[in-house]
Amino acid sequence: MIAGFTLTRYIARMFIVAIVSTLTVCALLIFMIDFVELLRMAGKYGAVPGTTLLRIALLRLPAYIEFLIGFAVLVGSISALIYLNRKSELAVMRAGGMSVWQFLGPGLFVGLAVGIFAMAVFNPLASRGRATSEKLYAKAFGNEANLLRAQGGGSWIRQNGADGESVLGAAAASNQGLTLTGVLVFAYDREGHFSERIDAGSAELKDGYWELQDAWVTRLGQEPEKFKSYLLSTYLTPDRVQDALGTVFSISFWDLPELIQAADKAKLSTERLRVQYQSLLVRPMLCLAMVLLAATVSLRSFRSGGIQTMVATGMIGGVGFFLLSEIARQIGIAGLAPAWVAAWMPVVLVLAISTTVLLHQEDG
């Protein structure tokens, strides 16, 4: 009993070390690339303190890492199994009467635990960090927001208000779309005729109006006027502007059900929110599927040769899976399939194929 527990703990530790190592390498690469990009933007659009850039990069790093958790589980599991295989430890376990399912058990448990942790703990932390980084980013580059909009497209929304319609654009949106930076507004009167253009440093949604700060208002045939605070009427509600300008990746797993319910009551589209919620809900099974996929290409004996080809096949299969998941996600967002089908179908497919291949390899 003690020997079995010791072996289980040893295998689990191998998986944990390999997965954490893979995530660490990915995190370092992402951080360096993101920080260099922030330095480039700071040099091009305006001087920003290095400490601020460092904070932005560190705060949004968990959100980037979150996208790679499944891939890290796949690569880490392949690495752990190849290490055990190369040391002939898997051969010894087989000779001792252990089946593939027995020595894969600790790895499957680790994968499931990583998925649950990523869903319930890591995602809320990453969401909070991303929301904070968006505020810092908007504040740091707000003065050059019009240039940034020209480069990146920004966010745009058409709205109506007591004074008429307007088209509102922002270089950056934070606080789930309730706070905007680098605001550009084309306002029209009640008859639909152009009335004024507004350039503002920031805007915050209040009850029935946008409060624009440091606004330049340009009307036909008049010189531009500067206002410290300028009000723009709107019928938008916080729920609606969150759906239009907010990003689902800055919303915590625990907050999504309430937001979906609120959007349903407001008769707004909830496909993006539902797909995101189901994608997070399926994450434990995703990590489990990645361990099984890794096992299909890592258990072949080194003496038989062709292990490099098998590993390459597994990596290509992993990339194919993530491409399929993204396609299914976009189908779900477009409303062409239920959100749960879009999120769960690729994972169930990989689980079924990997289990079938393992059964064929081990049991004939």
PDB file of C-alpha atoms in Angstrom, residues 96-353:
ATOM      1  CA  GLY A  96       5.178  -5.365 -12.328  1.00  0.00           C
ATOM      2  CA  GLY A  97       1.638  -5.893 -13.583  1.00  0.00           C
ATOM      3  CA  MET A  98       0.464  -2.290 -13.847  1.00  0.00           C
ATOM      4  CA  SER A  99      -1.814  -1.423 -16.736  1.00  0.00           C
ATOM      5  CA  VAL A 100      -1.607   1.829 -18.676  1.00  0.00           C
ATOM      6  CA  TRP A 101      -4.653   3.132 -16.831  1.00  0.00           C
ATOM      7  CA  GLN A 102      -2.984   2.550 -13.462  1.00  0.00           C
ATOM      8  CA  PHE A 103       0.181   4.525 -14.145  1.00  0.00           C
ATOM      9  CA  LEU A 104      -1.786   7.156 -16.076  1.00  0.00           C
ATOM     10  CA  GLY A 105      -4.098   7.642 -13.093  1.00  0.00           C
ATOM     11  CA  PRO A 106      -1.856  10.150 -11.273  1.00  0.00           C
ATOM     12  CA  GLY A 107      -1.371  12.135 -14.476  1.00  0.00           C
ATOM     13  CA  LEU A 108      -5.121  12.201 -15.132  1.00  0.00           C
ATOM     14  CA  PHE A 109      -5.712  13.365 -11.567  1.00  0.00           C
ATOM     15  CA  VAL A 110      -3.119  16.133 -11.972  1.00  0.00           C
ATOM     16  CA  GLY A 111      -4.680  17.231 -15.263  1.00  0.00           C
ATOM     17  CA  LEU A 112      -8.139  17.320 -13.709  1.00  0.00           C
ATOM     18  CA  ALA A 113      -6.831  19.272 -10.693  1.00  0.00           C
ATOM     19  CA  VAL A 114      -5.059  21.788 -12.947  1.00  0.00           C
ATOM     20  CA  GLY A 115      -8.278  22.301 -14.916  1.00  0.00           C
ATOM     21  CA  ILE A 116     -10.378  22.853 -11.791  1.00  0.00           C
ATOM     22  CA  PHE A 117      -7.799  25.252 -10.362  1.00  0.00           C
ATOM     23  CA  ALA A 118      -7.632  27.159 -13.658  1.00  0.00           C
ATOM     24  CA  MET A 119     -11.429  27.434 -13.804  1.00  0.00           C
ATOM     25  CA  ALA A 120     -12.257  28.291 -10.192  1.00  0.00           C
ATOM     26  CA  VAL A 121      -9.173  30.161  -8.932  1.00  0.00           C
ATOM     27  CA  PHE A 122      -6.813  31.225 -11.701  1.00  0.00           C
ATOM     28  CA  ASN A 123      -9.497  32.651 -14.016  1.00  0.00           C
ATOM     29  CA  PRO A 124     -10.903  35.120 -11.437  1.00  0.00           C
ATOM     30  CA  LEU A 125      -7.373  36.285 -10.627  1.00  0.00           C
ATOM     31  CA  ALA A 126      -6.509  36.646 -14.323  1.00  0.00           C
ATOM     32  CA  SER A 127      -9.761  38.526 -14.975  1.00  0.00           C
ATOM     33  CA  ARG A 128      -9.084  40.959 -12.152  1.00  0.00           C
ATOM     34  CA  GLY A 129      -5.515  41.510 -13.343  1.00  0.00           C
ATOM     35  CA  ARG A 130      -6.680  42.090 -16.916  1.00  0.00           C
ATOM     36  CA  ALA A 131      -9.304  44.630 -15.800  1.00  0.00           C
ATOM     37  CA  THR A 132      -6.698  46.513 -13.755  1.00  0.00           C
ATOM     38  CA  SER A 133      -4.201  46.441 -16.614  1.00  0.00           C
ATOM     39  CA  GLU A 134      -6.822  47.863 -18.988  1.00  0.00           C
ATOM     40  CA  LYS A 135      -7.267  50.851 -16.675  1.00  0.00           C
ATOM     41  CA  LEU A 136      -3.503  51.402 -16.427  1.00  0.00           C
ATOM     42  CA  TYR A 137      -3.112  51.008 -20.180  1.00  0.00           C
ATOM     43  CA  ALA A 138      -5.896  53.494 -20.869  1.00  0.00           C
ATOM     44  CA  LYS A 139      -4.396  55.988 -18.430  1.00  0.00           C
ATOM     45  CA  ALA A 140      -0.851  55.566 -19.751  1.00  0.00           C
ATOM     46  CA  PHE A 141      -1.705  55.917 -23.442  1.00  0.00           C
ATOM     47  CA  GLY A 142      -4.845  58.026 -23.150  1.00  0.00           C
ATOM     48  CA  ASN A 143      -3.172  61.207 -24.402  1.00  0.00           C
ATOM     49  CA  GLU A 144      -2.282  59.511 -27.660  1.00  0.00           C
ATOM     50  CA  ALA A 145      -5.566  57.642 -27.984  1.00  0.00           C
ATOM     51  CA  ASN A 146      -6.482  58.998 -31.422  1.00  0.00           C
ATOM     52  CA  LEU A 147      -3.209  57.688 -32.834  1.00  0.00           C
ATOM     53  CA  LEU A 148      -3.797  54.339 -31.180  1.00  0.00           C
ATOM     54  CA  ARG A 149      -7.285  54.191 -32.634  1.00  0.00           C
ATOM     55  CA  ALA A 150      -5.900  54.728 -36.093  1.00  0.00           C
ATOM     56  CA  GLN A 151      -3.486  51.848 -35.567  1.00  0.00           C
ATOM     57  CA  GLY A 152      -5.736  49.369 -33.790  1.00  0.00           C
ATOM     58  CA  GLY A 153      -9.292  50.184 -34.838  1.00  0.00           C
ATOM     59  CA  GLY A 154     -10.654  50.733 -31.317  1.00  0.00           C
ATOM     60  CA  SER A 155     -14.261  50.089 -30.297  1.00  0.00           C
ATOM     61  CA  TRP A 156     -17.294  51.784 -31.828  1.00  0.00           C
ATOM     62  CA  ILE A 157     -20.944  51.897 -30.851  1.00  0.00           C
ATOM     63  CA  ARG A 158     -24.010  53.668 -32.247  1.00  0.00           C
ATOM     64  CA  GLN A 159     -26.323  55.053 -29.579  1.00  0.00           C
ATOM     65  CA  ASN A 160     -29.398  57.208 -29.153  1.00  0.00           C
ATOM     66  CA  GLY A 161     -30.184  59.825 -26.541  1.00  0.00           C
ATOM     67  CA  ALA A 162     -32.498  62.667 -25.619  1.00  0.00           C
ATOM     68  CA  ASP A 163     -30.586  65.056 -27.906  1.00  0.00           C
ATOM     69  CA  GLY A 164     -30.376  62.685 -30.886  1.00  0.00           C
ATOM     70  CA  GLU A 165     -28.195  59.887 -32.197  1.00  0.00           C
ATOM     71  CA  SER A 166     -24.406  59.719 -31.972  1.00  0.00           C
ATOM     72  CA  VAL A 167     -21.579  57.407 -32.963  1.00  0.00           C
ATOM     73  CA  LEU A 168     -19.097  56.900 -30.152  1.00  0.00           C
ATOM     74  CA  GLY A 169     -15.620  55.450 -30.548  1.00  0.00           C
ATOM     75  CA  ALA A 170     -12.934  54.673 -27.977  1.00  0.00           C
ATOM     76  CA  ALA A 171      -9.305  53.652 -28.251  1.00  0.00           C
ATOM     77  CA  ALA A 172      -9.565  51.614 -25.049  1.00  0.00           C
ATOM     78  CA  ALA A 173     -12.410  50.380 -22.844  1.00  0.00           C
ATOM     79  CA  SER A 174     -12.019  49.385 -19.210  1.00  0.00           C
ATOM     80  CA  ASN A 175     -14.295  48.509 -16.293  1.00  0.00           C
ATOM     81  CA  GLN A 176     -16.201  46.187 -18.675  1.00  0.00           C
ATOM     82  CA  GLY A 177     -16.895  49.055 -21.081  1.00  0.00           C
ATOM     83  CA  LEU A 178     -18.186  51.587 -18.532  1.00  0.00           C
ATOM     84  CA  THR A 179     -15.010  53.712 -18.696  1.00  0.00           C
ATOM     85  CA  LEU A 180     -13.596  54.759 -22.060  1.00  0.00           C
ATOM     86  CA  THR A 181     -10.328  56.416 -23.020  1.00  0.00           C
ATOM     87  CA  GLY A 182      -9.468  58.284 -26.208  1.00  0.00           C
ATOM     88  CA  VAL A 183     -13.085  59.084 -27.039  1.00  0.00           C
ATOM     89  CA  LEU A 184     -14.296  60.379 -30.394  1.00  0.00           C
ATOM     90  CA  VAL A 185     -17.988  61.236 -30.882  1.00  0.00           C
ATOM     91  CA  PHE A 186     -19.924  62.250 -33.988  1.00  0.00           C
ATOM     92  CA  ALA A 187     -23.192  63.711 -32.702  1.00  0.00           C
ATOM     93  CA  TYR A 188     -26.390  64.315 -34.705  1.00  0.00           C
ATOM     94  CA  ASP A 189     -29.508  66.317 -33.857  1.00  0.00           C
ATOM     95  CA  ARG A 190     -33.025  64.896 -33.616  1.00  0.00           C
ATOM     96  CA  GLU A 191     -33.554  65.390 -37.365  1.00  0.00           C
ATOM     97  CA  GLY A 192     -30.459  63.329 -38.137  1.00  0.00           C
ATOM     98  CA  HIS A 193     -28.221  66.225 -39.206  1.00  0.00           C
ATOM     99  CA  PHE A 194     -24.598  66.371 -38.075  1.00  0.00           C
ATOM    100  CA  SER A 195     -24.237  68.768 -35.148  1.00  0.00           C
ATOM    101  CA  GLU A 196     -20.794  68.402 -33.591  1.00  0.00           C
ATOM    102  CA  ARG A 197     -17.635  66.378 -33.185  1.00  0.00           C
ATOM    103  CA  ILE A 198     -16.272  65.710 -29.701  1.00  0.00           C
ATOM    104  CA  ASP A 199     -12.719  64.618 -28.875  1.00  0.00           C
ATOM    105  CA  ALA A 200     -12.273  63.713 -25.213  1.00  0.00           C
ATOM    106  CA  GLY A 201      -9.575  62.167 -23.078  1.00  0.00           C
ATOM    107  CA  SER A 202     -11.991  59.866 -21.248  1.00  0.00           C
ATOM    108  CA  ALA A 203     -15.669  59.153 -20.696  1.00  0.00           C
ATOM    109  CA  GLU A 204     -17.636  57.472 -17.939  1.00  0.00           C
ATOM    110  CA  LEU A 205     -21.192  56.168 -18.228  1.00  0.00           C
ATOM    111  CA  LYS A 206     -23.604  57.718 -15.746  1.00  0.00           C
ATOM    112  CA  ASP A 207     -27.380  57.453 -15.376  1.00  0.00           C
ATOM    113  CA  GLY A 208     -28.650  58.593 -18.775  1.00  0.00           C
ATOM    114  CA  TYR A 209     -25.526  60.313 -20.026  1.00  0.00           C
ATOM    115  CA  TRP A 210     -21.805  60.012 -20.731  1.00  0.00           C
ATOM    116  CA  GLU A 211     -19.565  62.341 -18.749  1.00  0.00           C
ATOM    117  CA  LEU A 212     -16.655  63.310 -21.014  1.00  0.00           C
ATOM    118  CA  GLN A 213     -13.490  64.765 -19.501  1.00  0.00           C
ATOM    119  CA  ASP A 214     -11.106  67.226 -21.242  1.00  0.00           C
ATOM    120  CA  ALA A 215     -13.384  67.490 -24.262  1.00  0.00           C
ATOM    121  CA  TRP A 216     -12.831  69.515 -27.422  1.00  0.00           C
ATOM    122  CA  VAL A 217     -16.146  70.268 -29.158  1.00  0.00           C
ATOM    123  CA  THR A 218     -16.107  71.245 -32.821  1.00  0.00           C
ATOM    124  CA  ARG A 219     -19.285  72.579 -34.485  1.00  0.00           C
ATOM    125  CA  LEU A 220     -19.842  73.571 -38.102  1.00  0.00           C
ATOM    126  CA  GLY A 221     -18.535  77.056 -38.814  1.00  0.00           C
ATOM    127  CA  GLN A 222     -17.194  77.569 -35.280  1.00  0.00           C
ATOM    128  CA  GLU A 223     -13.838  77.368 -33.567  1.00  0.00           C
ATOM    129  CA  PRO A 224     -13.237  74.294 -31.370  1.00  0.00           C
ATOM    130  CA  GLU A 225     -14.158  74.818 -27.709  1.00  0.00           C
ATOM    131  CA  LYS A 226     -12.473  73.202 -24.725  1.00  0.00           C
ATOM    132  CA  PHE A 227     -14.606  71.842 -21.854  1.00  0.00           C
ATOM    133  CA  LYS A 228     -13.263  70.298 -18.696  1.00  0.00           C
ATOM    134  CA  SER A 229     -16.468  68.244 -18.446  1.00  0.00           C
ATOM    135  CA  TYR A 230     -19.046  67.702 -21.188  1.00  0.00           C
ATOM    136  CA  LEU A 231     -22.268  65.670 -21.029  1.00  0.00           C
ATOM    137  CA  LEU A 232     -23.591  63.500 -23.863  1.00  0.00           C
ATOM    138  CA  SER A 233     -27.091  62.070 -23.474  1.00  0.00           C
ATOM    139  CA  THR A 234     -27.636  58.344 -23.989  1.00  0.00           C
ATOM    140  CA  TYR A 235     -30.251  55.668 -23.471  1.00  0.00           C
ATOM    141  CA  LEU A 236     -27.556  53.054 -22.925  1.00  0.00           C
ATOM    142  CA  THR A 237     -27.635  51.089 -19.685  1.00  0.00           C
ATOM    143  CA  PRO A 238     -24.563  49.555 -17.996  1.00  0.00           C
ATOM    144  CA  ASP A 239     -25.636  46.044 -19.038  1.00  0.00           C
ATOM    145  CA  ARG A 240     -25.978  47.058 -22.672  1.00  0.00           C
ATOM    146  CA  VAL A 241     -22.695  48.937 -22.899  1.00  0.00           C
ATOM    147  CA  GLN A 242     -20.901  46.008 -21.226  1.00  0.00           C
ATOM    148  CA  ASP A 243     -22.235  43.740 -23.947  1.00  0.00           C
ATOM    149  CA  ALA A 244     -21.191  46.190 -26.670  1.00  0.00           C
ATOM    150  CA  LEU A 245     -17.783  47.387 -25.474  1.00  0.00           C
ATOM    151  CA  GLY A 246     -16.707  45.050 -22.692  1.00  0.00           C
ATOM    152  CA  THR A 247     -14.550  41.966 -23.181  1.00  0.00           C
ATOM    153  CA  VAL A 248     -15.632  38.565 -21.863  1.00  0.00           C
ATOM    154  CA  PHE A 249     -12.032  37.742 -20.932  1.00  0.00           C
ATOM    155  CA  SER A 250     -12.077  40.365 -18.179  1.00  0.00           C
ATOM    156  CA  ILE A 251     -15.142  38.786 -16.531  1.00  0.00           C
ATOM    157  CA  SER A 252     -14.621  36.228 -13.782  1.00  0.00           C
ATOM    158  CA  PHE A 253     -16.026  32.706 -14.048  1.00  0.00           C
ATOM    159  CA  TRP A 254     -18.105  33.350 -10.917  1.00  0.00           C
ATOM    160  CA  ASP A 255     -19.584  36.590 -12.326  1.00  0.00           C
ATOM    161  CA  LEU A 256     -20.645  35.201 -15.706  1.00  0.00           C
ATOM    162  CA  PRO A 257     -23.939  33.503 -14.646  1.00  0.00           C
ATOM    163  CA  GLU A 258     -25.240  36.717 -13.076  1.00  0.00           C
ATOM    164  CA  LEU A 259     -24.192  38.764 -16.105  1.00  0.00           C
ATOM    165  CA  ILE A 260     -25.862  36.284 -18.475  1.00  0.00           C
ATOM    166  CA  GLN A 261     -29.069  36.488 -16.459  1.00  0.00           C
ATOM    167  CA  ALA A 262     -28.991  40.292 -16.511  1.00  0.00           C
ATOM    168  CA  ALA A 263     -28.381  40.346 -20.269  1.00  0.00           C
ATOM    169  CA  ASP A 264     -31.277  37.928 -20.818  1.00  0.00           C
ATOM    170  CA  LYS A 265     -33.618  40.201 -18.871  1.00  0.00           C
ATOM    171  CA  ALA A 266     -32.504  43.141 -20.998  1.00  0.00           C
ATOM    172  CA  LYS A 267     -33.181  41.109 -24.174  1.00  0.00           C
ATOM    173  CA  LEU A 268     -29.523  41.379 -25.253  1.00  0.00           C
ATOM    174  CA  SER A 269     -27.387  38.863 -27.103  1.00  0.00           C
ATOM    175  CA  THR A 270     -25.655  36.507 -24.659  1.00  0.00           C
ATOM    176  CA  GLU A 271     -23.889  34.127 -27.048  1.00  0.00           C
ATOM    177  CA  ARG A 272     -20.400  35.463 -26.264  1.00  0.00           C
ATOM    178  CA  LEU A 273     -21.001  35.221 -22.529  1.00  0.00           C
ATOM    179  CA  ARG A 274     -22.522  31.743 -22.718  1.00  0.00           C
ATOM    180  CA  VAL A 275     -19.703  30.388 -24.888  1.00  0.00           C
ATOM    181  CA  GLN A 276     -17.111  31.854 -22.512  1.00  0.00           C
ATOM    182  CA  TYR A 277     -18.873  30.333 -19.493  1.00  0.00           C
ATOM    183  CA  GLN A 278     -19.093  26.891 -21.097  1.00  0.00           C
ATOM    184  CA  SER A 279     -15.453  27.134 -22.228  1.00  0.00           C
ATOM    185  CA  LEU A 280     -14.400  27.708 -18.632  1.00  0.00           C
ATOM    186  CA  LEU A 281     -16.747  24.995 -17.363  1.00  0.00           C
ATOM    187  CA  VAL A 282     -15.234  22.412 -19.714  1.00  0.00           C
ATOM    188  CA  ARG A 283     -11.638  23.291 -18.810  1.00  0.00           C
ATOM    189  CA  PRO A 284     -11.116  20.395 -16.330  1.00  0.00           C
ATOM    190  CA  MET A 285     -12.231  17.911 -18.996  1.00  0.00           C
ATOM    191  CA  LEU A 286     -10.006  19.715 -21.514  1.00  0.00           C
ATOM    192  CA  CYS A 287      -6.930  19.164 -19.344  1.00  0.00           C
ATOM    193  CA  LEU A 288      -7.968  15.549 -18.836  1.00  0.00           C
ATOM    194  CA  ALA A 289      -8.244  15.112 -22.610  1.00  0.00           C
ATOM    195  CA  MET A 290      -4.772  16.617 -23.105  1.00  0.00           C
ATOM    196  CA  VAL A 291      -3.240  14.014 -20.762  1.00  0.00           C
ATOM    197  CA  LEU A 292      -4.934  11.195 -22.695  1.00  0.00           C
ATOM    198  CA  LEU A 293      -3.825  12.701 -26.018  1.00  0.00           C
ATOM    199  CA  ALA A 294      -0.257  12.897 -24.711  1.00  0.00           C
ATOM    200  CA  ALA A 295      -0.407   9.232 -23.672  1.00  0.00           C
ATOM    201  CA  THR A 296      -1.364   8.091 -27.172  1.00  0.00           C
ATOM    202  CA  VAL A 297       1.961   9.360 -28.557  1.00  0.00           C
ATOM    203  CA  SER A 298       4.351   8.882 -25.624  1.00  0.00           C
ATOM    204  CA  LEU A 299       4.054   5.261 -24.512  1.00  0.00           C
ATOM    205  CA  ARG A 300       5.783   3.623 -27.442  1.00  0.00           C
ATOM    206  CA  SER A 301       9.052   1.918 -26.526  1.00  0.00           C
ATOM    207  CA  PHE A 302      12.229   3.789 -27.463  1.00  0.00           C
ATOM    208  CA  ARG A 303      13.666   0.534 -28.809  1.00  0.00           C
ATOM    209  CA  SER A 304      10.882   0.350 -31.370  1.00  0.00           C
ATOM    210  CA  GLY A 305      11.951   3.721 -32.814  1.00  0.00           C
ATOM    211  CA  GLY A 306       9.730   6.356 -34.334  1.00  0.00           C
ATOM    212  CA  ILE A 307       9.107   8.113 -31.024  1.00  0.00           C
ATOM    213  CA  GLN A 308       9.951  11.500 -32.600  1.00  0.00           C
ATOM    214  CA  THR A 309       7.328  10.950 -35.292  1.00  0.00           C
ATOM    215  CA  MET A 310       4.740  10.001 -32.679  1.00  0.00           C
ATOM    216  CA  VAL A 311       5.467  13.097 -30.576  1.00  0.00           C
ATOM    217  CA  ALA A 312       5.290  15.330 -33.659  1.00  0.00           C
ATOM    218  CA  THR A 313       1.959  13.705 -34.498  1.00  0.00           C
ATOM    219  CA  GLY A 314       0.712  14.464 -30.998  1.00  0.00           C
ATOM    220  CA  MET A 315       1.786  18.110 -31.240  1.00  0.00           C
ATOM    221  CA  ILE A 316       0.087  18.468 -34.628  1.00  0.00           C
ATOM    222  CA  GLY A 317      -3.012  16.820 -33.167  1.00  0.00           C
ATOM    223  CA  GLY A 318      -2.958  19.304 -30.289  1.00  0.00           C
ATOM    224  CA  VAL A 319      -2.702  22.282 -32.642  1.00  0.00           C
ATOM    225  CA  GLY A 320      -5.525  20.817 -34.732  1.00  0.00           C
ATOM    226  CA  PHE A 321      -7.655  20.456 -31.620  1.00  0.00           C
ATOM    227  CA  PHE A 322      -7.151  24.082 -30.596  1.00  0.00           C
ATOM    228  CA  LEU A 323      -7.985  25.237 -34.122  1.00  0.00           C
ATOM    229  CA  LEU A 324     -11.156  23.125 -34.029  1.00  0.00           C
ATOM    230  CA  SER A 325     -12.029  24.593 -30.624  1.00  0.00           C
ATOM    231  CA  GLU A 326     -11.652  28.142 -31.940  1.00  0.00           C
ATOM    232  CA  ILE A 327     -13.808  27.366 -34.983  1.00  0.00           C
ATOM    233  CA  ALA A 328     -16.470  25.832 -32.732  1.00  0.00           C
ATOM    234  CA  ARG A 329     -16.254  28.854 -30.437  1.00  0.00           C
ATOM    235  CA  GLN A 330     -16.876  31.270 -33.306  1.00  0.00           C
ATOM    236  CA  ILE A 331     -19.805  29.120 -34.465  1.00  0.00           C
ATOM    237  CA  GLY A 332     -21.257  29.332 -30.977  1.00  0.00           C
ATOM    238  CA  ILE A 333     -20.762  33.109 -30.778  1.00  0.00           C
ATOM    239  CA  ALA A 334     -22.502  33.480 -34.144  1.00  0.00           C
ATOM    240  CA  GLY A 335     -25.480  31.597 -32.701  1.00  0.00           C
ATOM    241  CA  LEU A 336     -25.219  28.741 -35.215  1.00  0.00           C
ATOM    242  CA  ALA A 337     -24.923  26.156 -32.432  1.00  0.00           C
ATOM    243  CA  PRO A 338     -25.764  26.058 -28.713  1.00  0.00           C
ATOM    244  CA  ALA A 339     -22.966  27.360 -26.487  1.00  0.00           C
ATOM    245  CA  TRP A 340     -22.544  24.031 -24.678  1.00  0.00           C
ATOM    246  CA  VAL A 341     -22.177  22.185 -27.986  1.00  0.00           C
ATOM    247  CA  ALA A 342     -19.552  24.667 -29.226  1.00  0.00           C
ATOM    248  CA  ALA A 343     -17.505  24.312 -26.035  1.00  0.00           C
ATOM    249  CA  TRP A 344     -17.908  20.613 -25.229  1.00  0.00           C
ATOM    250  CA  MET A 345     -17.951  18.971 -28.665  1.00  0.00           C
ATOM    251  CA  PRO A 346     -14.196  19.301 -29.445  1.00  0.00           C
ATOM    252  CA  VAL A 347     -13.242  18.108 -25.949  1.00  0.00           C
ATOM    253  CA  VAL A 348     -15.581  15.086 -26.050  1.00  0.00           C
ATOM    254  CA  LEU A 349     -14.251  14.249 -29.512  1.00  0.00           C
ATOM    255  CA  VAL A 350     -10.619  14.241 -28.300  1.00  0.00           C
ATOM    256  CA  LEU A 351     -11.549  12.201 -25.216  1.00  0.00           C
ATOM    257  CA  ALA A 352     -13.283   9.581 -27.349  1.00  0.00           C
ATOM    258  CA  ILE A 353     -10.499   9.354 -29.940  1.00  0.00           C
TER     259      ILE A 353
END
